[in-house]
Amino acid sequence: MNFVFPLPQSAVPIAGSNALFPVRRIYCVGRNYAEHAKEMGFDARELPFFFCKPADAAVPVLPGTVGKIAFPPRTENLQHEIELVVAIGKAGGNIPVDQANAHVFGYAVGLDMTRRDLQFALRDKGRPWELGKAFDESAPISTLYPLSETGIIDKGGIWLKVNGQERQNSDIAKLIWSVPEIISNLSEYFMLAPGDLIFTGTPEGVGKVQKGDVLVGGIAGLGELSIEFV
Ligand code: MN
């Protein structure tokens, strides 16, 4: 049997090699830094919660290049969320916290781009967030850095500049739910599999971007991610 048409496999290049990490699913964690939860209007520590983006929302951007991202339609308030991305390399369900890092293939710098106006309108009506979160090219991502080279990342700076001005600046150590805790909790609900990406949440300082803006973000121990909205 043959497919009736070819379907490209979403993939993220692996730093320092010609290999590609095929993307199966993209999970995202909501409100996982206290100061960002506050700026979204929430104060209490909640269990982690998740939403998804389609695999082809990932737009890999090679180091030293500026990824051109199409400014999305139907929004007056497109916002940046710089995030540590965790790539899963080993399948599992009900993964204990103390074994979770064994499922990590590596890390990347990602942007959970958000049509905030649509997200809030949907949120306020109790509707799903897809139109606000899961649109085309909504997940720009750097190359992937294997854990075998970075070691476990549980602290270090995370930052984003827009047109050279600092917008977000925090530390991975301030994640409310740590990477192992996220993997453990998420794997109670879904079987995780190689190819899954998890966007782990954004620190405070999210804000609006416009066509023509250049965004540069980074995470200590990983590279940088640069994009321009066109
Ligand atoms: Mn986010």
XYZ file of N, CA and C and ligand atoms in Angstrom:
691
model
N 0.847 -1.203 0.000
C 0.000 0.000 0.000
C 0.877 1.244 0.000
N 0.412 2.255 -0.704
C 1.121 3.531 -0.712
C 0.207 4.616 -0.177
N 0.800 5.631 0.418
C 0.032 6.821 0.782
C -0.409 7.543 -0.492
N -1.572 8.176 -0.447
C -2.070 8.871 -1.635
C -1.341 10.182 -1.883
N -0.690 10.693 -0.845
C 0.194 11.851 -1.012
C 1.225 11.824 0.106
N 2.357 12.450 -0.114
C 3.381 12.459 0.941
C 3.013 13.443 2.042
N 3.349 13.121 3.272
C 3.106 14.012 4.403
C 4.444 14.246 5.092
N 4.908 15.482 5.128
C 6.215 15.732 5.740
C 6.203 15.373 7.229
N 7.298 14.823 7.714
C 7.456 14.514 9.143
C 8.030 15.739 9.835
N 7.296 16.282 10.792
C 7.827 17.383 11.602
C 9.056 16.882 12.353
N 10.120 17.690 12.382
C 11.373 17.228 12.987
C 12.185 18.415 13.477
N 13.047 18.158 14.457
C 13.928 19.193 15.009
C 15.368 18.709 14.873
N 16.251 19.500 14.228
C 17.654 19.094 14.109
C 18.326 18.981 15.477
N 19.245 18.051 15.579
C 19.997 17.851 16.810
C 21.337 18.572 16.689
N 21.648 19.393 17.695
C 22.854 20.213 17.659
C 24.095 19.338 17.479
N 24.995 19.781 16.632
C 26.273 19.094 16.467
C 26.199 17.798 15.698
N 25.103 17.575 14.959
C 25.023 16.348 14.159
C 24.114 16.598 12.964
N 24.035 15.639 12.075
C 23.108 15.737 10.943
C 21.783 15.053 11.245
N 21.645 14.571 12.485
C 20.457 13.787 12.828
C 19.261 14.692 13.116
N 18.077 14.143 12.884
C 16.827 14.859 13.155
C 16.033 14.110 14.213
N 15.402 14.860 15.100
C 14.495 14.311 16.113
C 13.077 14.435 15.547
N 12.426 13.309 15.229
C 11.072 13.400 14.676
C 10.080 13.790 15.770
N 9.174 14.711 15.457
C 8.215 15.186 16.460
C 6.927 14.385 16.350
N 6.531 13.760 17.482
C 5.273 13.015 17.537
C 4.140 13.895 18.078
N 4.320 14.429 19.261
C 3.307 15.295 19.882
C 3.988 16.464 20.569
N 3.257 17.549 20.718
C 3.741 18.695 21.488
C 2.776 18.944 22.640
N 3.287 18.750 23.860
C 2.529 19.081 25.073
C 3.070 20.394 25.640
N 2.197 21.159 26.263
C 2.605 22.411 26.905
C 2.017 22.467 28.311
N 2.792 23.038 29.227
C 2.342 23.222 30.605
C 1.887 24.663 30.780
N 0.771 24.860 31.443
C 0.263 26.213 31.706
C 0.726 26.721 33.056
N 0.935 28.040 33.155
C 1.186 28.729 34.431
C 2.135 27.970 35.354
N 3.408 27.848 34.949
C 4.354 27.048 35.736
C 5.483 27.873 36.363
N 5.342 29.206 36.339
C 6.219 30.078 37.128
C 5.291 30.985 37.933
N 5.558 31.157 39.226
C 4.638 31.886 40.108
C 4.367 33.297 39.600
N 5.418 34.012 39.169
C 5.223 35.407 38.767
C 4.420 35.504 37.471
N 4.536 34.496 36.602
C 3.720 34.499 35.388
C 2.266 34.153 35.720
N 2.058 33.192 36.643
C 0.683 32.871 37.060
C 0.006 34.129 37.586
N 0.760 34.931 38.367
C 0.181 36.173 38.912
C -0.194 37.133 37.799
N 0.693 37.298 36.803
C 0.363 38.257 35.744
C -0.811 37.775 34.892
N -1.111 36.469 34.948
C -2.292 35.942 34.259
C -3.527 35.979 35.163
N -3.344 36.407 36.426
C -4.480 36.568 37.325
C -4.729 35.409 38.281
N -3.684 34.582 38.504
C -3.838 33.421 39.383
C -2.751 33.425 40.452
N -3.091 32.954 41.659
C -2.165 33.077 42.773
C -1.790 31.752 43.437
N -2.706 30.803 43.472
C -2.477 29.589 44.246
C -1.656 28.574 43.452
N -0.906 27.720 44.165
C -0.201 26.622 43.515
C -1.227 25.566 43.133
N -1.288 25.293 41.828
C -2.233 24.288 41.345
C -1.435 23.089 40.847
N -2.113 21.955 40.693
C -1.483 20.850 39.977
C -1.160 21.332 38.565
N -0.121 20.762 37.938
C 0.167 21.194 36.573
C -1.030 20.895 35.662
N -1.224 21.744 34.650
C -2.234 21.421 33.644
C -1.615 21.574 32.259
N -2.220 20.910 31.309
C -1.579 20.746 30.010
C -2.516 21.123 28.870
N -1.903 21.546 27.778
C -2.621 21.667 26.509
C -1.669 21.181 25.427
N -2.150 21.069 24.208
C -1.330 20.516 23.128
C -1.277 21.466 21.935
N -0.223 21.319 21.172
C -0.137 21.938 19.858
C 0.092 20.805 18.858
N -0.286 21.012 17.593
C 0.003 19.963 16.604
C 1.505 19.867 16.358
N 1.956 18.679 15.961
C 3.397 18.461 15.742
C 3.952 19.441 14.712
N 3.137 19.789 13.704
C 3.677 20.659 12.657
C 3.640 22.136 13.035
N 3.254 22.455 14.284
C 3.404 23.831 14.777
C 4.864 24.142 15.070
N 5.689 23.108 15.229
C 7.115 23.316 15.520
C 7.831 23.844 14.280
N 8.540 24.955 14.458
C 9.352 25.517 13.368
C 10.793 25.574 13.858
N 11.629 24.619 13.437
C 13.010 24.625 13.916
C 13.810 25.759 13.296
N 14.657 26.370 14.121
C 15.505 27.481 13.676
C 16.948 27.136 14.029
N 17.795 27.100 13.016
C 19.195 26.720 13.247
C 19.955 27.850 13.933
N 20.988 27.500 14.733
C 21.778 28.528 15.407
C 22.411 29.469 14.380
N 22.463 30.753 14.706
C 23.084 31.711 13.801
C 22.181 32.187 12.685
N 20.949 31.676 12.658
C 19.983 32.122 11.652
C 18.788 32.752 12.355
N 18.022 33.527 11.598
C 16.797 34.130 12.125
C 15.618 33.485 11.405
N 14.825 32.733 12.135
C 13.683 32.062 11.529
C 12.608 33.064 11.149
N 12.114 32.958 9.932
C 11.034 33.837 9.487
C 9.708 33.158 9.804
N 8.918 33.794 10.649
C 7.647 33.216 11.082
C 6.516 34.095 10.564
N 5.549 33.459 9.919
C 4.417 34.221 9.392
C 3.573 34.753 10.549
N 3.347 36.078 10.570
C 2.484 36.641 11.613
C 1.098 36.031 11.462
N 0.558 35.448 12.549
C -0.700 34.683 12.389
C -1.910 35.585 12.184
N -2.922 35.053 11.521
C -4.148 35.822 11.296
C -5.043 35.865 12.544
N -6.025 36.716 12.512
C -7.132 36.777 13.472
C -6.678 37.075 14.894
N -5.638 37.924 15.040
C -5.255 38.340 16.393
C -4.820 39.790 16.403
N -5.153 40.467 17.505
C -4.666 41.821 17.762
C -3.666 41.804 18.911
N -3.397 40.605 19.452
C -2.540 40.526 20.641
C -1.746 39.220 20.641
N -0.792 39.137 19.713
C 0.105 37.978 19.666
C 1.185 38.170 20.728
N 1.358 37.173 21.613
C 2.324 37.315 22.710
C 3.371 36.207 22.690
N 4.570 36.566 23.180
C 5.696 35.633 23.293
C 5.698 34.955 24.652
N 6.070 33.683 24.676
C 6.324 32.951 25.918
C 7.584 32.120 25.697
N 8.697 32.557 26.272
C 9.940 31.794 26.128
C 9.906 30.603 27.095
N 10.319 29.417 26.630
C 10.163 28.223 27.467
C 11.302 27.219 27.252
N 11.643 26.517 28.317
C 12.493 25.330 28.208
C 11.656 24.200 27.617
N 12.170 23.583 26.556
C 11.476 22.456 25.939
C 12.231 21.171 26.280
N 11.495 20.159 26.693
C 12.064 18.853 27.007
C 11.651 17.868 25.920
N 12.618 17.156 25.376
C 12.348 16.155 24.351
C 12.408 14.762 24.972
N 11.366 13.984 24.729
C 11.276 12.636 25.296
C 11.924 11.621 24.346
N 12.770 10.760 24.918
C 13.474 9.769 24.106
C 13.145 8.332 24.453
N 12.316 8.146 25.491
C 12.015 6.782 25.956
C 10.558 6.727 26.393
N 9.838 5.714 25.929
C 8.409 5.613 26.213
C 8.133 5.319 27.679
N 6.931 5.705 28.116
C 6.539 5.338 29.471
C 5.220 5.931 29.893
N 4.563 5.247 30.826
C 3.361 5.749 31.476
C 3.534 5.609 32.974
N 2.848 6.450 33.736
C 2.986 6.421 35.198
C 4.449 6.401 35.634
N 5.209 7.317 35.088
C 6.649 7.374 35.354
C 6.877 8.006 36.729
N 7.591 7.320 37.627
C 7.889 7.936 38.927
C 8.809 9.143 38.753
N 8.642 10.138 39.622
C 9.448 11.358 39.533
C 10.946 11.026 39.517
N 11.343 10.085 40.354
C 12.794 9.824 40.474
C 13.359 9.038 39.283
N 12.473 8.613 38.359
C 12.969 7.951 37.139
C 12.729 8.789 35.882
N 12.142 9.979 36.073
C 11.680 10.751 34.916
C 12.828 11.216 34.025
N 13.944 11.611 34.609
C 15.033 12.126 33.775
C 15.594 11.059 32.826
N 15.364 9.801 33.122
C 15.826 8.731 32.220
C 15.023 8.715 30.917
N 13.891 9.426 30.887
C 13.070 9.495 29.680
C 13.390 10.709 28.815
N 14.309 11.566 29.313
C 14.636 12.805 28.598
C 15.720 12.537 27.566
N 15.427 12.868 26.312
C 16.442 12.788 25.258
C 17.320 14.022 25.275
N 16.670 15.188 25.464
C 17.432 16.431 25.453
C 16.533 17.627 25.657
N 17.101 18.795 25.388
C 16.408 20.054 25.674
C 16.536 21.000 24.487
N 15.625 21.974 24.442
C 15.706 23.030 23.430
C 15.114 24.303 24.009
N 15.361 25.400 23.297
C 14.737 26.683 23.611
C 13.517 26.826 22.709
N 12.365 27.114 23.290
C 11.156 27.213 22.474
C 10.353 28.453 22.790
N 9.491 28.804 21.853
C 8.535 29.901 22.059
C 7.120 29.341 21.915
N 6.346 29.463 22.983
C 4.929 29.107 22.941
C 4.172 30.375 22.549
N 4.108 30.623 21.225
C 3.434 31.842 20.757
C 1.929 31.698 21.002
N 1.319 32.799 21.399
C -0.053 32.752 21.900
C -0.868 33.917 21.348
N -2.030 33.604 20.743
C -2.973 34.665 20.382
C -3.777 34.951 21.654
N -3.224 35.882 22.485
C -3.755 36.066 23.842
C -5.212 36.516 23.821
N -5.563 37.345 22.851
C -6.960 37.800 22.797
C -7.911 36.619 22.607
N -7.538 35.702 21.709
C -8.402 34.532 21.488
C -8.364 33.599 22.692
N -7.157 33.385 23.254
C -7.040 32.477 24.407
C -7.926 32.954 25.557
N -7.865 34.255 25.871
C -8.643 34.768 27.004
C -10.146 34.700 26.716
N -10.543 34.996 25.478
C -11.970 34.924 25.146
C -12.478 33.487 25.315
N -11.660 32.519 24.877
C -12.047 31.110 25.006
C -12.047 30.688 26.472
N -10.986 31.095 27.183
C -10.851 30.741 28.597
C -12.058 31.245 29.383
N -12.437 32.494 29.122
C -13.523 33.095 29.891
C -14.857 32.409 29.624
N -14.975 31.759 28.467
C -16.212 31.030 28.154
C -16.096 29.547 28.481
N -14.961 29.132 29.047
C -14.772 27.722 29.367
C -14.593 26.854 28.142
N -14.122 27.464 27.039
C -13.943 26.709 25.797
C -12.488 26.272 25.627
N -12.221 25.295 24.733
C -10.843 24.842 24.499
C -9.973 25.973 23.944
N -8.659 25.855 24.156
C -7.711 26.919 23.851
C -7.092 26.837 22.456
N -7.466 25.855 21.645
C -6.727 25.613 20.391
C -6.543 26.868 19.540
N -7.609 27.665 19.366
C -7.478 28.826 18.484
C -6.453 29.817 19.020
N -6.262 29.833 20.338
C -5.299 30.747 20.935
C -3.889 30.205 20.983
N -3.768 28.882 20.968
C -2.463 28.274 21.243
C -1.921 27.372 20.136
N -2.795 26.748 19.349
C -2.355 25.637 18.499
C -2.338 25.993 17.018
N -2.102 27.282 16.728
C -2.159 27.737 15.337
C -0.859 27.411 14.591
N -0.871 27.673 13.286
C 0.289 27.368 12.436
C 1.528 28.124 12.916
N 2.655 27.447 12.955
C 3.954 28.049 13.305
C 3.951 28.656 14.703
N 3.148 28.091 15.603
C 3.033 28.660 16.958
C 4.107 28.149 17.914
N 5.017 27.283 17.420
C 6.038 26.720 18.311
C 7.437 26.772 17.691
N 7.969 27.990 17.471
C 9.369 28.080 17.023
C 10.293 27.408 18.052
N 11.315 26.709 17.564
C 12.165 25.928 18.482
C 13.598 25.902 17.960
N 14.551 25.961 18.894
C 15.972 25.872 18.541
C 16.328 24.436 18.176
N 17.593 24.218 17.838
C 18.063 22.839 17.717
C 17.979 22.173 19.084
N 18.018 20.854 19.054
C 17.852 20.068 20.279
C 19.229 19.666 20.816
N 19.418 19.866 22.116
C 20.701 19.569 22.751
C 20.563 18.305 23.586
N 21.280 17.214 23.220
C 21.120 15.944 23.942
C 21.532 16.065 25.408
N 20.772 15.438 26.274
C 21.087 15.429 27.705
C 22.473 14.842 27.957
N 22.877 13.911 27.084
C 24.209 13.307 27.243
C 25.312 14.357 27.169
N 25.009 15.504 26.529
C 26.015 16.572 26.448
C 25.752 17.719 27.414
N 24.491 18.002 27.697
C 24.178 19.149 28.575
C 24.161 18.765 30.041
N 23.964 17.467 30.345
C 23.625 17.084 31.711
C 22.185 17.502 32.000
N 21.712 17.143 33.192
C 20.344 17.496 33.584
C 20.255 19.007 33.781
N 19.241 19.625 33.164
C 19.050 21.071 33.323
C 17.916 21.312 34.318
N 18.279 21.825 35.496
C 17.255 22.137 36.505
C 17.435 23.539 37.079
N 18.355 24.292 36.504
C 18.525 25.701 36.890
C 19.266 26.410 35.769
N 19.355 27.737 35.887
C 20.044 28.520 34.868
C 19.106 29.550 34.257
N 19.691 30.589 33.739
C 18.908 31.701 33.212
C 18.065 31.331 32.006
N 16.899 31.972 31.908
C 16.032 31.880 30.725
C 15.571 33.296 30.431
N 15.731 33.733 29.182
C 15.502 35.155 28.876
C 15.002 35.331 27.455
N 14.400 36.488 27.226
C 13.936 36.837 25.885
C 14.056 38.340 25.677
N 14.587 38.718 24.528
C 14.625 40.126 24.128
C 13.785 40.304 22.866
N 13.092 41.443 22.805
C 12.348 41.819 21.598
C 12.973 43.098 21.068
N 13.465 43.046 19.842
C 14.166 44.186 19.225
C 15.264 44.710 20.150
N 15.975 43.784 20.811
C 17.101 44.158 21.666
C 16.731 44.542 23.087
N 15.432 44.666 23.371
C 15.010 45.054 24.721
C 14.569 43.837 25.523
N 15.069 43.758 26.777
C 14.728 42.613 27.603
C 13.245 42.616 27.975
N 12.599 41.472 27.740
C 11.180 41.323 28.105
C 10.994 40.268 29.209
N 11.733 39.171 29.092
C 11.597 38.089 30.073
C 12.990 37.711 30.562
N 13.117 37.493 31.874
C 14.406 37.105 32.443
C 14.152 36.415 33.770
N 14.401 35.108 33.820
C 14.120 34.358 35.041
C 15.122 33.206 35.134
N 14.773 32.195 35.919
C 15.666 31.059 36.116
C 14.846 29.777 36.093
N 15.384 28.766 35.423
C 14.700 27.465 35.341
C 14.396 26.916 36.740
N 15.223 27.286 37.724
C 15.009 26.818 39.102
C 13.676 27.307 39.675
N 13.069 28.322 39.032
C 11.807 28.861 39.535
C 10.583 28.151 38.959
N 10.772 27.116 38.164
C 9.629 26.312 37.709
C 8.843 25.839 38.936
N 7.524 26.052 38.942
C 6.707 25.564 40.059
C 6.765 24.035 40.087
N 6.506 23.435 38.922
C 6.633 21.984 38.779
C 7.889 21.720 37.975
N 8.814 20.948 38.553
C 10.094 20.662 37.902
C 9.880 19.770 36.682
N 10.905 19.666 35.854
C 10.809 18.793 34.677
C 10.444 17.362 35.068
N 11.121 16.733 36.063
C 10.716 15.362 36.432
C 9.267 15.280 36.933
N 8.827 16.302 37.674
C 7.438 16.297 38.156
C 6.450 16.437 37.000
N 6.789 17.270 36.014
C 5.926 17.425 34.840
C 5.815 16.097 34.087
N 6.960 15.462 33.832
C 6.963 14.191 33.092
C 6.141 13.155 33.837
N 6.330 13.081 35.154
C 5.606 12.100 35.955
C 4.100 12.350 35.887
N 3.686 13.611 36.096
C 2.256 13.918 36.094
C 1.638 13.710 34.716
N 2.300 14.229 33.666
C 1.769 14.089 32.304
C 1.613 12.612 31.929
N 2.570 11.784 32.379
C 2.561 10.366 31.995
C 1.498 9.566 32.737
N 0.812 10.215 33.689
C -0.354 9.571 34.297
C -1.560 9.657 33.363
N -1.526 10.624 32.452
C -2.671 10.876 31.572
C -2.460 10.370 30.149
N -1.181 10.391 29.695
C -0.841 9.979 28.329
C 0.363 9.055 28.402
N 0.398 8.058 27.515
C 1.630 7.295 27.326
C 2.609 8.213 26.600
N 3.718 8.512 27.235
C 4.737 9.305 26.558
C 5.537 8.400 25.637
N 6.038 8.989 24.550
C 6.765 8.189 23.565
C 7.896 9.019 22.973
N 8.914 8.342 22.450
C 9.984 9.084 21.775
C 9.373 9.971 20.688
N 9.858 11.208 20.630
C 9.305 12.160 19.667
C 8.404 13.195 20.318
N 8.041 12.971 21.575
C 7.203 13.964 22.260
C 8.061 15.141 22.729
N 7.510 16.340 22.584
C 8.129 17.556 23.120
C 7.220 18.104 24.209
N 7.829 18.601 25.276
C 7.056 19.242 26.349
C 7.577 20.662 26.551
N 6.719 21.646 26.280
C 7.025 23.047 26.601
C 6.656 23.247 28.070
N 7.634 23.652 28.890
C 7.483 23.526 30.345
C 6.912 24.761 31.029
N 6.519 25.772 30.277
C 5.919 26.961 30.881
C 6.846 28.159 30.775
N 6.243 29.355 30.865
C 7.008 30.585 30.667
C 7.083 31.405 31.942
N 8.203 32.094 32.151
C 8.271 33.035 33.277
C 7.514 34.327 32.959
N 7.503 35.231 33.934
C 6.792 36.495 33.791
C 7.417 37.365 32.702
N 6.650 38.366 32.290
C 7.150 39.316 31.300
C 6.617 39.076 29.903
N 5.606 38.182 29.780
C 5.031 37.945 28.452
C 4.483 39.259 27.906
N 4.491 39.394 26.603
C 4.008 40.654 26.030
C 3.763 40.538 24.541
N 3.255 41.641 24.018
C 2.763 41.682 22.649
C 3.907 41.858 21.651
N 3.781 41.223 20.499
C 4.723 41.438 19.397
C 3.947 41.810 18.132
N 4.681 42.443 17.221
C 4.080 42.899 15.972
C 4.893 42.393 14.792
N 4.306 42.476 13.621
C 5.031 42.136 12.398
C 6.290 42.989 12.321
N 7.425 42.352 11.990
C 8.690 43.073 11.918
C 9.533 42.951 13.174
N 8.935 42.539 14.295
C 9.702 42.382 15.532
C 10.663 41.197 15.419
N 11.852 41.380 16.017
C 12.842 40.306 16.088
C 12.946 39.849 17.539
N 12.762 38.555 17.755
C 12.804 37.974 19.096
C 14.052 37.104 19.204
N 14.819 37.304 20.281
C 15.973 36.457 20.566
C 15.845 35.961 21.997
N 15.838 34.645 22.146
C 15.705 34.057 23.474
C 16.796 33.045 23.715
N 17.065 32.769 24.980
C 18.090 31.786 25.288
C 17.900 31.165 26.654
N 18.593 30.066 26.847
C 18.605 29.359 28.127
C 20.041 28.955 28.412
N 20.507 29.219 29.637
C 21.876 28.877 30.022
C 22.143 27.395 29.770
N 23.240 27.102 29.111
C 23.595 25.711 28.826
C 23.065 25.222 27.499
N 22.133 25.983 26.908
C 21.620 25.672 25.569
C 21.991 26.841 24.668
N 21.513 26.846 23.463
C 21.825 27.940 22.545
C 20.780 29.030 22.612
N 20.722 29.796 21.538
C 19.732 30.850 21.421
C 18.745 30.498 20.305
N 17.610 31.160 20.354
C 16.572 31.018 19.336
C 16.232 32.424 18.843
N 16.363 32.654 17.541
C 16.051 33.970 16.976
C 14.985 33.829 15.902
N 13.960 34.687 15.975
C 12.922 34.681 14.951
C 12.525 36.108 14.608
N 11.935 36.249 13.428
C 11.361 37.535 13.015
C 9.964 37.265 12.474
N 9.003 38.101 12.880
C 7.647 37.958 12.345
C 7.519 38.721 11.046
N 7.110 38.012 10.005
C 7.015 38.618 8.674
C 5.581 38.518 8.161
Mn 3.298 28.642 27.617
